Short mmCIF file of C-alpha atoms and ligand atoms in Angstrom, two decimals:
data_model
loop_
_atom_site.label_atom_id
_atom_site.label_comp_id
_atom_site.label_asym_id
_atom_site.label_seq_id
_atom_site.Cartn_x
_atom_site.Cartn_y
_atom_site.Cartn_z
CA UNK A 1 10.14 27.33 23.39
CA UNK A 2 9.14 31.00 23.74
CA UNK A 3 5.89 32.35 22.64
CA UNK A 4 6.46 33.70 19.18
CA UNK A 5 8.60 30.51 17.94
CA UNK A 6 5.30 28.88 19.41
CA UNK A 7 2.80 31.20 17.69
CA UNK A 8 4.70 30.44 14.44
CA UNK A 9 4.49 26.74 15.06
CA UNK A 10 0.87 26.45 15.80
CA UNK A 11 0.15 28.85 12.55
CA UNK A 12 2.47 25.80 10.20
CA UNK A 13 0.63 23.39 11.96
CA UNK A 14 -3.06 24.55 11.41
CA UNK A 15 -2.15 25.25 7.79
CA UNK A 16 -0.87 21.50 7.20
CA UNK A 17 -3.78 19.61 9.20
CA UNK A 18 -6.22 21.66 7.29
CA UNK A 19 -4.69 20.91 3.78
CA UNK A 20 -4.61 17.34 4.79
CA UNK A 21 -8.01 17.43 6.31
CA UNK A 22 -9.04 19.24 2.59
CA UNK A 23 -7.03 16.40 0.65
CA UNK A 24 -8.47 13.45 3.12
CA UNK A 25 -12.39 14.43 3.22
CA UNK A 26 -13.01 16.86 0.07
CA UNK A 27 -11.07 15.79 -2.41
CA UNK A 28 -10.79 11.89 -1.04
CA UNK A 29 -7.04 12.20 -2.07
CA UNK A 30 -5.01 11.87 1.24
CA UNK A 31 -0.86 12.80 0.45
CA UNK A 32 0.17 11.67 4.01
CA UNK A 33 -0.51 8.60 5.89
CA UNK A 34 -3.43 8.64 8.95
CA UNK A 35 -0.36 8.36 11.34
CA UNK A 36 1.36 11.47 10.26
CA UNK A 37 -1.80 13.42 10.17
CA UNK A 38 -2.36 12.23 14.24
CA UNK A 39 1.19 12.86 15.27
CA UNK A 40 0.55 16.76 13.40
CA UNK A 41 -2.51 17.08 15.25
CA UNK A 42 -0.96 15.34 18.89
CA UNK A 43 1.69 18.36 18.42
CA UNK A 44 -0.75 20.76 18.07
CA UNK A 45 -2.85 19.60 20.95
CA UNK A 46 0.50 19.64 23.28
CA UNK A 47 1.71 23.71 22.02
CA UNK A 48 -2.27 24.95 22.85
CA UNK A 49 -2.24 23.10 26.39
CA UNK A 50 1.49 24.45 26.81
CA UNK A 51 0.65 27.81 25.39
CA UNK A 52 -3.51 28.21 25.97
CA UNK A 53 -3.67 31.59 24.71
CA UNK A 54 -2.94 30.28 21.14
CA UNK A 55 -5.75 27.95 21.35
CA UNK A 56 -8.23 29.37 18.74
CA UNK A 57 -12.10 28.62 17.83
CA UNK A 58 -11.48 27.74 14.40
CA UNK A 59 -8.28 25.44 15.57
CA UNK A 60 -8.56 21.81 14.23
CA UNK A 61 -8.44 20.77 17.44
CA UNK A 62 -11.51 22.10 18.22
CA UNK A 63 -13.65 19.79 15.35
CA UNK A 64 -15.13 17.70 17.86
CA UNK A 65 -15.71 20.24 21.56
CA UNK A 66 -18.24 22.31 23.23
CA UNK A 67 -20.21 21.52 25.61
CA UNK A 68 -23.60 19.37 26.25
CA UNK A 69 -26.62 21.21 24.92
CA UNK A 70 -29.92 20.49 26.80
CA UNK A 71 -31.38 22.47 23.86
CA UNK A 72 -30.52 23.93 20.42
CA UNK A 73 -31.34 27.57 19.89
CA UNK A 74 -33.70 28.94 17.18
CA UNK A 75 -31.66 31.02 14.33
CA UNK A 76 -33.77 32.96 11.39
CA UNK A 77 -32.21 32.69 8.31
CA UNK A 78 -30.15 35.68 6.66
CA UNK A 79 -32.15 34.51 3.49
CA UNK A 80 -35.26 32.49 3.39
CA UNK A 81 -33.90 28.31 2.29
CA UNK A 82 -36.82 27.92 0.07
CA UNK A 83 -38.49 24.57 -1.25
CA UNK A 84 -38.41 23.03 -4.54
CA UNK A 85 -41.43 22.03 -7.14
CA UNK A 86 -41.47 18.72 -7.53
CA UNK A 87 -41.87 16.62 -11.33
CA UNK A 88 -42.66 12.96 -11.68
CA UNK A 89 -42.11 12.20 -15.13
CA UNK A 90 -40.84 13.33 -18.36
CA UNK A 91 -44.29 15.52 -19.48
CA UNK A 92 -43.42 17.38 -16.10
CA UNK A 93 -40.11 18.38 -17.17
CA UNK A 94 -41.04 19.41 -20.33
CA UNK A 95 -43.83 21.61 -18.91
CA UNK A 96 -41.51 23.49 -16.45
CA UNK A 97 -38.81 23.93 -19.81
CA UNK A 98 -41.75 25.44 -21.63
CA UNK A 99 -42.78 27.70 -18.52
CA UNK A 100 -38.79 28.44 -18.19
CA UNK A 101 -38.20 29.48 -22.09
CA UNK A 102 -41.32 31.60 -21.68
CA UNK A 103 -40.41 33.46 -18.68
CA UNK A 104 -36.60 34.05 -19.76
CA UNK A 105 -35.96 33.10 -23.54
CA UNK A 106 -35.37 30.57 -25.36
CA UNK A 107 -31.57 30.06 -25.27
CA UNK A 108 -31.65 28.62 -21.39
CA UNK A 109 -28.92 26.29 -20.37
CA UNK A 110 -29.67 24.18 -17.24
CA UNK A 111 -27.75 22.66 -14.45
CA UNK A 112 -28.46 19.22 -13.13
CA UNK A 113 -27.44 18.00 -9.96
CA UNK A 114 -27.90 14.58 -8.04
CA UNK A 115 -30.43 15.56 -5.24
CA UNK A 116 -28.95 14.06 -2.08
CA UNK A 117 -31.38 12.30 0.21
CA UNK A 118 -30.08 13.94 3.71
CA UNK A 119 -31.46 17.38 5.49
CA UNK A 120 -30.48 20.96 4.39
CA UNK A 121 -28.36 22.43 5.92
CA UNK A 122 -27.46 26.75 6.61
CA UNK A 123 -23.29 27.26 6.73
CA UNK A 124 -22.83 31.36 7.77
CA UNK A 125 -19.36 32.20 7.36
CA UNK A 126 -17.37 35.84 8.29
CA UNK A 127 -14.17 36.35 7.31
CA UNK A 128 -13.51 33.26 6.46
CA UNK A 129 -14.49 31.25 9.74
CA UNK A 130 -17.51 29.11 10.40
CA UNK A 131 -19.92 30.89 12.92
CA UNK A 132 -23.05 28.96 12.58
CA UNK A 133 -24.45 26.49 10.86
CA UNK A 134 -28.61 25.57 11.27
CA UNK A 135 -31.22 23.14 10.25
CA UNK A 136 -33.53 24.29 7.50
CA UNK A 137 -36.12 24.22 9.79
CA UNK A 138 -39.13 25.64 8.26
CA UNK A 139 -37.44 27.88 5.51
CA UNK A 140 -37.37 30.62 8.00
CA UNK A 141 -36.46 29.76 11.45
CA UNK A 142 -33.79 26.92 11.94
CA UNK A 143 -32.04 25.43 14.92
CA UNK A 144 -28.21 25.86 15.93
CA UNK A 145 -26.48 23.05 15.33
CA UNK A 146 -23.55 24.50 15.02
CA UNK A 147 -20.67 21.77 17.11
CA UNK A 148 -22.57 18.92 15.48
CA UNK A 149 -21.76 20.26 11.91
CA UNK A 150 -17.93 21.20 12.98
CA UNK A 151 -18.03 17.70 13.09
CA UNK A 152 -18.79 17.21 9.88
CA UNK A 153 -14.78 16.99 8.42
CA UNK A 154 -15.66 18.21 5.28
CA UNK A 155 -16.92 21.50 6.70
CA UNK A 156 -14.11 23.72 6.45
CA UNK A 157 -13.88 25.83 9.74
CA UNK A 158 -11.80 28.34 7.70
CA UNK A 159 -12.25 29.21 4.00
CA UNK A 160 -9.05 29.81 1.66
CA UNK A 161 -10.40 33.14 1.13
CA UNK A 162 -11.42 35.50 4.12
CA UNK A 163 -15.07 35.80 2.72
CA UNK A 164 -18.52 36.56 4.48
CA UNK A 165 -21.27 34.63 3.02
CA UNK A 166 -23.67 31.45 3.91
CA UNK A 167 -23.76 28.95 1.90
CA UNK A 168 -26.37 26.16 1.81
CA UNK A 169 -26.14 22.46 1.62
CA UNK A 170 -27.22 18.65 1.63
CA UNK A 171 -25.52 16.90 5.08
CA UNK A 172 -25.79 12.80 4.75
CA UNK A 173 -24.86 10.03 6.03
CA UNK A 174 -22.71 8.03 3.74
CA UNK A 175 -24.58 4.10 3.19
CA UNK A 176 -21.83 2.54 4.77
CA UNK A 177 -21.53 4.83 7.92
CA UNK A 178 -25.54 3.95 7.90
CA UNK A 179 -24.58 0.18 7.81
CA UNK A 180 -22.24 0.35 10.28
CA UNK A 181 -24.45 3.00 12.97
CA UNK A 182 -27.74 0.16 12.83
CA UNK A 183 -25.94 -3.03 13.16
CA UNK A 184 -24.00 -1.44 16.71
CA UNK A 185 -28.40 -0.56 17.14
CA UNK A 186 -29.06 -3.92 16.84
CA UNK A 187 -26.22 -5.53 18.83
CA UNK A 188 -27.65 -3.10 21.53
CA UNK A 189 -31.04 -4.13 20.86
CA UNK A 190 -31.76 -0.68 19.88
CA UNK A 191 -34.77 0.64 17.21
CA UNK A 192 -32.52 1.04 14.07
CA UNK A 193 -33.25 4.17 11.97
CA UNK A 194 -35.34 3.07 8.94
CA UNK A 195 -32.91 5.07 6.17
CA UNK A 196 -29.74 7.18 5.72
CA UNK A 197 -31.69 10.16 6.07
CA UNK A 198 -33.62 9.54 9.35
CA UNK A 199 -30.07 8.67 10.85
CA UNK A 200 -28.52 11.55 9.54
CA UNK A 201 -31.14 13.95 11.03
CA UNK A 202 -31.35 11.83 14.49
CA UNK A 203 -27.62 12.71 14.31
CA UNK A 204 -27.01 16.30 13.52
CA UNK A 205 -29.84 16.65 16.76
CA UNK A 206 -27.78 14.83 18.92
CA UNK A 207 -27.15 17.27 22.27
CA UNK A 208 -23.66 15.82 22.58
CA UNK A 209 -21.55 17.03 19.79
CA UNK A 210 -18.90 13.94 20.74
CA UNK A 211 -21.78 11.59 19.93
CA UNK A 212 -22.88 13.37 16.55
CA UNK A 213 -19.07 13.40 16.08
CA UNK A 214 -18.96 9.15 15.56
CA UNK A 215 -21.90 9.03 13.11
CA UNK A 216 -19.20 9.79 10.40
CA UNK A 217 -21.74 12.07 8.57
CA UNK A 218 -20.82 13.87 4.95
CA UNK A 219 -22.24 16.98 2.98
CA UNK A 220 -22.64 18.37 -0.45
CA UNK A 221 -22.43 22.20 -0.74
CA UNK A 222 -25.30 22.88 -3.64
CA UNK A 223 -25.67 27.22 -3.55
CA UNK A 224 -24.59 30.32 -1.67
CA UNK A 225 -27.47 32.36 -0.38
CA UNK A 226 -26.41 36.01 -0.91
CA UNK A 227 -25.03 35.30 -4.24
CA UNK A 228 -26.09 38.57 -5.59
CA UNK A 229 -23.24 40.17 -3.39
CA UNK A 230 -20.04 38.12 -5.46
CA UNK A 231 -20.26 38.95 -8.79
CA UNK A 232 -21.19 35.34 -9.97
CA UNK A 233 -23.45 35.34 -13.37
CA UNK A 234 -23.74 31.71 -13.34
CA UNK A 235 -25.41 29.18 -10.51
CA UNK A 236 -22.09 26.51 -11.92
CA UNK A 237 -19.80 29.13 -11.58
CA UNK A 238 -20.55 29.64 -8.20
CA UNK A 239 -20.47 26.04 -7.29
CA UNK A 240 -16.77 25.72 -9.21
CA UNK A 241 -15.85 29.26 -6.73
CA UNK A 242 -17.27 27.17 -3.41
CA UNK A 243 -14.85 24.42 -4.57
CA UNK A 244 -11.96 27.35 -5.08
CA UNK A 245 -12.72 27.64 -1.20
CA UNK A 246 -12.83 24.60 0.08
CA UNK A 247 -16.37 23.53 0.10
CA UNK A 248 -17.38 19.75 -0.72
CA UNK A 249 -19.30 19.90 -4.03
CA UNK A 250 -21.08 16.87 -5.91
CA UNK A 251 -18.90 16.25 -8.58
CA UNK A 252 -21.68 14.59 -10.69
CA UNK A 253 -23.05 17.73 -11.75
CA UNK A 254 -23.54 18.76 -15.12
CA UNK A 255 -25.13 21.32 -17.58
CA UNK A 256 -27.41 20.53 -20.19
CA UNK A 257 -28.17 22.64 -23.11
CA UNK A 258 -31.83 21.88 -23.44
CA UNK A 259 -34.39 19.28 -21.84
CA UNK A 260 -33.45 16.56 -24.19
CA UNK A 261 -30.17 16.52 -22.32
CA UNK A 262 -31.94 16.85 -18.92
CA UNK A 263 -34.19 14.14 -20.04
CA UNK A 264 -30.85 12.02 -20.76
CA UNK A 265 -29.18 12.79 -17.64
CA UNK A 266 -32.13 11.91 -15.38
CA UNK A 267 -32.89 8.27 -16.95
CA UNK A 268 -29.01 7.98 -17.09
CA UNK A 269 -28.71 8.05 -13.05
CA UNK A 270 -32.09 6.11 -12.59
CA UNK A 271 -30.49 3.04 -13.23
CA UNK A 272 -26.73 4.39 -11.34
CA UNK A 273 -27.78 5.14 -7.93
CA UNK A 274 -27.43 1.74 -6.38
CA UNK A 275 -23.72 2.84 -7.63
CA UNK A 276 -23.31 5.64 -5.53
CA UNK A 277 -22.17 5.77 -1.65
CA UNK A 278 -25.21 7.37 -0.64
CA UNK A 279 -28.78 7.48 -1.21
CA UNK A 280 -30.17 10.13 -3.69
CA UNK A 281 -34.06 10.44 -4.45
CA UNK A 282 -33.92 12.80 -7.52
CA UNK A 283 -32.56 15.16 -9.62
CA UNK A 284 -32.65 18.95 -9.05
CA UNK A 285 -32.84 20.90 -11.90
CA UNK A 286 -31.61 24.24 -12.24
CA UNK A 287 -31.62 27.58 -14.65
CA UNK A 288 -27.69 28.38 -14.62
CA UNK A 289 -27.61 31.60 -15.72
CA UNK A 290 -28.51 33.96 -12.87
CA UNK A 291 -29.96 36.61 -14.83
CA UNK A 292 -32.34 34.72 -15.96
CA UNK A 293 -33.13 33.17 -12.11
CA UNK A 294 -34.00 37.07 -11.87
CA UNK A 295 -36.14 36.89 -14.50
CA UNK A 296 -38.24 33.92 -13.46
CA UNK A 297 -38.55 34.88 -9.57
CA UNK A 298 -39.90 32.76 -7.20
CA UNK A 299 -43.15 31.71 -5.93
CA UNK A 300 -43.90 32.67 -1.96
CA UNK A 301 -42.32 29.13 -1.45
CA UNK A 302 -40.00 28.11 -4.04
CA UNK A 303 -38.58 29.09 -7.14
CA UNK A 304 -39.44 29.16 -10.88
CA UNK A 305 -35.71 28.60 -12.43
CA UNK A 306 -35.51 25.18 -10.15
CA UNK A 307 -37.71 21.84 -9.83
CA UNK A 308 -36.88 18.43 -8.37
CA UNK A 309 -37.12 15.36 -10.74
CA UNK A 310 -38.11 13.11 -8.21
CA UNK A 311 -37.30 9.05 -8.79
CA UNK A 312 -40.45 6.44 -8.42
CA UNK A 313 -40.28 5.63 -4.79
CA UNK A 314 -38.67 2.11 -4.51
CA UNK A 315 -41.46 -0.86 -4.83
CA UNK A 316 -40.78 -2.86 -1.44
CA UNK A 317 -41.85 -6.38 -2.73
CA UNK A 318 -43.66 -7.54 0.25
CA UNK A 319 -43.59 -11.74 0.86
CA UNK A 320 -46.37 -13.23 1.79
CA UNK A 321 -44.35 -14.30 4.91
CA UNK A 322 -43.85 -10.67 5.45
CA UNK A 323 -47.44 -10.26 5.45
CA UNK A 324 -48.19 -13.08 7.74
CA UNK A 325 -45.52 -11.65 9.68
CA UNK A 326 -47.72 -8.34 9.75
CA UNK A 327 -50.79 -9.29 10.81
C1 3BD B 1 -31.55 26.54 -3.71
C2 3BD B 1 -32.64 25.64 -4.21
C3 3BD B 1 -34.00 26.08 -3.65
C4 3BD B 1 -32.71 25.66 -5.73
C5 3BD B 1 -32.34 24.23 -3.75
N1 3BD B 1 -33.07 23.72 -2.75
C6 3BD B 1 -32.82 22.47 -2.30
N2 3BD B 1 -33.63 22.03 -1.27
C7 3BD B 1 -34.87 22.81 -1.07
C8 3BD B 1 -35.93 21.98 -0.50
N3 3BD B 1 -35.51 21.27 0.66
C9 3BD B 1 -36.46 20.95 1.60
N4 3BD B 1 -36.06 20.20 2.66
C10 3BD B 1 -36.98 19.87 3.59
C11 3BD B 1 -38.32 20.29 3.46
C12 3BD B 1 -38.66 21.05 2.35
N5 3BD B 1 -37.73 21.37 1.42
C13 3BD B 1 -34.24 20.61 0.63
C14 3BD B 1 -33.17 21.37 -0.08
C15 3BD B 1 -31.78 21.68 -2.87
C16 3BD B 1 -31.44 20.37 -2.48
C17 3BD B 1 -30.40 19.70 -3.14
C18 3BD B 1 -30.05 18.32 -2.71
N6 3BD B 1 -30.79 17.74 -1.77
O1 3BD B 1 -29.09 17.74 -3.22
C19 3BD B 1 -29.70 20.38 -4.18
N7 3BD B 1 -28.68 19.77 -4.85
N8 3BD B 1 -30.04 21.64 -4.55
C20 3BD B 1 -31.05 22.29 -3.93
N9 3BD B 1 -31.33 23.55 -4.34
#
């Protein structure tokens, strides 16, 4: 096979393991069977040993690669990931509506979104390819954890649009991934981690991306940081253009008129989560329209147009045998 009927052939072959990788892990709709996905992707790793100059950084092949870290580097962010206010009950959320309608108007419409119980997340992409990806860190200054999050399947490593831009988001680790990852802890009589979201951090800090690779971790996409350079008036219509480009959204989302519906939507999913395939612990609410996120500014740490319902932390009923157990 010469070169160019090569170059053409690794080209088809990138396209269809990415579609299928999109179908598979974003929109959990696979078209092919597992085996013809692995015989695409056994092809493609035979043309780039044959041919190593067509081997490229953003090839599917190179999901899982890289080599050992003995440290992660520091990376500032383009854009400060701020925090979130927090409310605990119903008076809170009416409190932050009235401070909301006062600062931008009375005709607000809201956004609420599950608020996934993992660790935020940085994605910087240029022209379309993943570059970096970092911890939150402290808002500021994150680490690189770049191969661990190409791990991540539904992180595209190249966006259907050639687009510069970072985008921020929730990576988890799915319940039963969690299940699975402590009971091989125990059978090694190793310290399990205590919750999802302790084993998805101890994860994405793993050194060895191969290792970060088998913890089968997930994400949820939730805002793009430079916003103000796309056009977007709307915080959902930039979540429906990160779907447009691949991203992994949380289809759960939903905008509410006024705090009544808020109000609805938050005692609606107290009662779902135990539904749900991983852990959530709150709702984030949001102002949608971005003007009026203008309007309301942020604080030095976090913003006006945003808080975080947060759900009564689960009441651990404690046995006495537990207790005697304890002491
Ligand atoms: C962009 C804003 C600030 C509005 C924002 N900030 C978030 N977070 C900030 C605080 N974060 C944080 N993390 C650690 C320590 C302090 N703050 C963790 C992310 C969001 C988290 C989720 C989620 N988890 O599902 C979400 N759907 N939307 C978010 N939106």
């Amino acid at each position: 096979m010469d070169l160019q009927f090569a170059e053409k052939k690794v080209k088809d072959l990138h396209n269809l393991l990415n579609q299928y990788n999109y179908e598979y892990h974003v929109l959990d709709q696979p078209s092919v069977p597992d085996a013809e996905y692995d015989r695409l992707m056994r092809d493609l790793i035979e043309l780039e040993e044959q041919f190593p100059e067509l081997k490229t950084e953003d090839s599917p092949t190179q999901r899982v690669g890289g080599e050992i870290l003995d440290m992660f580097e520091k990376v500032e962010h383009q854009s400060q990931m701020l925090s979130l206010g927090n409310a605990f009950n119903e008076q809170d959320l009416r409190d932050f509506d009235r401070r909301v309608r006062q600062g931008a108007g009375e005709n607000v419409t809201y956004v609420c979104e599950l608020k996934i119980d993992g660790l935020a997340v940085s994605l910087r992409y240029e022209d379309g390819l993943f570059i970096l990806g970092a911890t939150r860190g402290d808002g500021s200054i994150g680490e690189n954890i770049t191969a661990n999050l190409k791990t991540i399947r539904s992180i595209p490593l190249r966006l259907k649009e050639n687009v510069t831009m970072e985008v921020r988001g929730e990576a988890f680790m799915p319940r039963r991934s969690f299940e699975k990852l402590n009971k091989a802890k125990e059978e090694n009589g190793e310290e399990p981690f205590a919750n999802p979201r302790n084993a998805a951090a101890g994860s994405l800090r793993q050194l060895d991306p191969r290792l970060a690779a088998k913890r089968n971790m997930d994400i949820f996409v939730y805002g793009i940081a430079n916003v103000g350079d796309t056009g977007i008036v709307s915080h959902s219509e930039g979540l429906n253009y990160l779907d447009s480009l691949g991203f992994k959204t949380n289809k759960e989302r939903k905008r509410c008129k006024s705090i009544e519906e808020v109000i609805d939507y938050v005692e609606g999913w107290t009662d779902k989560r135990p539904n749900l395939s991983y852990d959530i612990d709150g709702i984030v609410i949001k102002v949608d329209s971005m003007e009026s996120q203008e309007q309301l500014g942020t604080t030095a740490k976090s913003p006006r147009w945003a808080i975080a319902y947060k759900f009564p932390a689960e009441e651990v009923v404690t046995t006495l045998r537990d207790i005697e157990l304890s002491v």
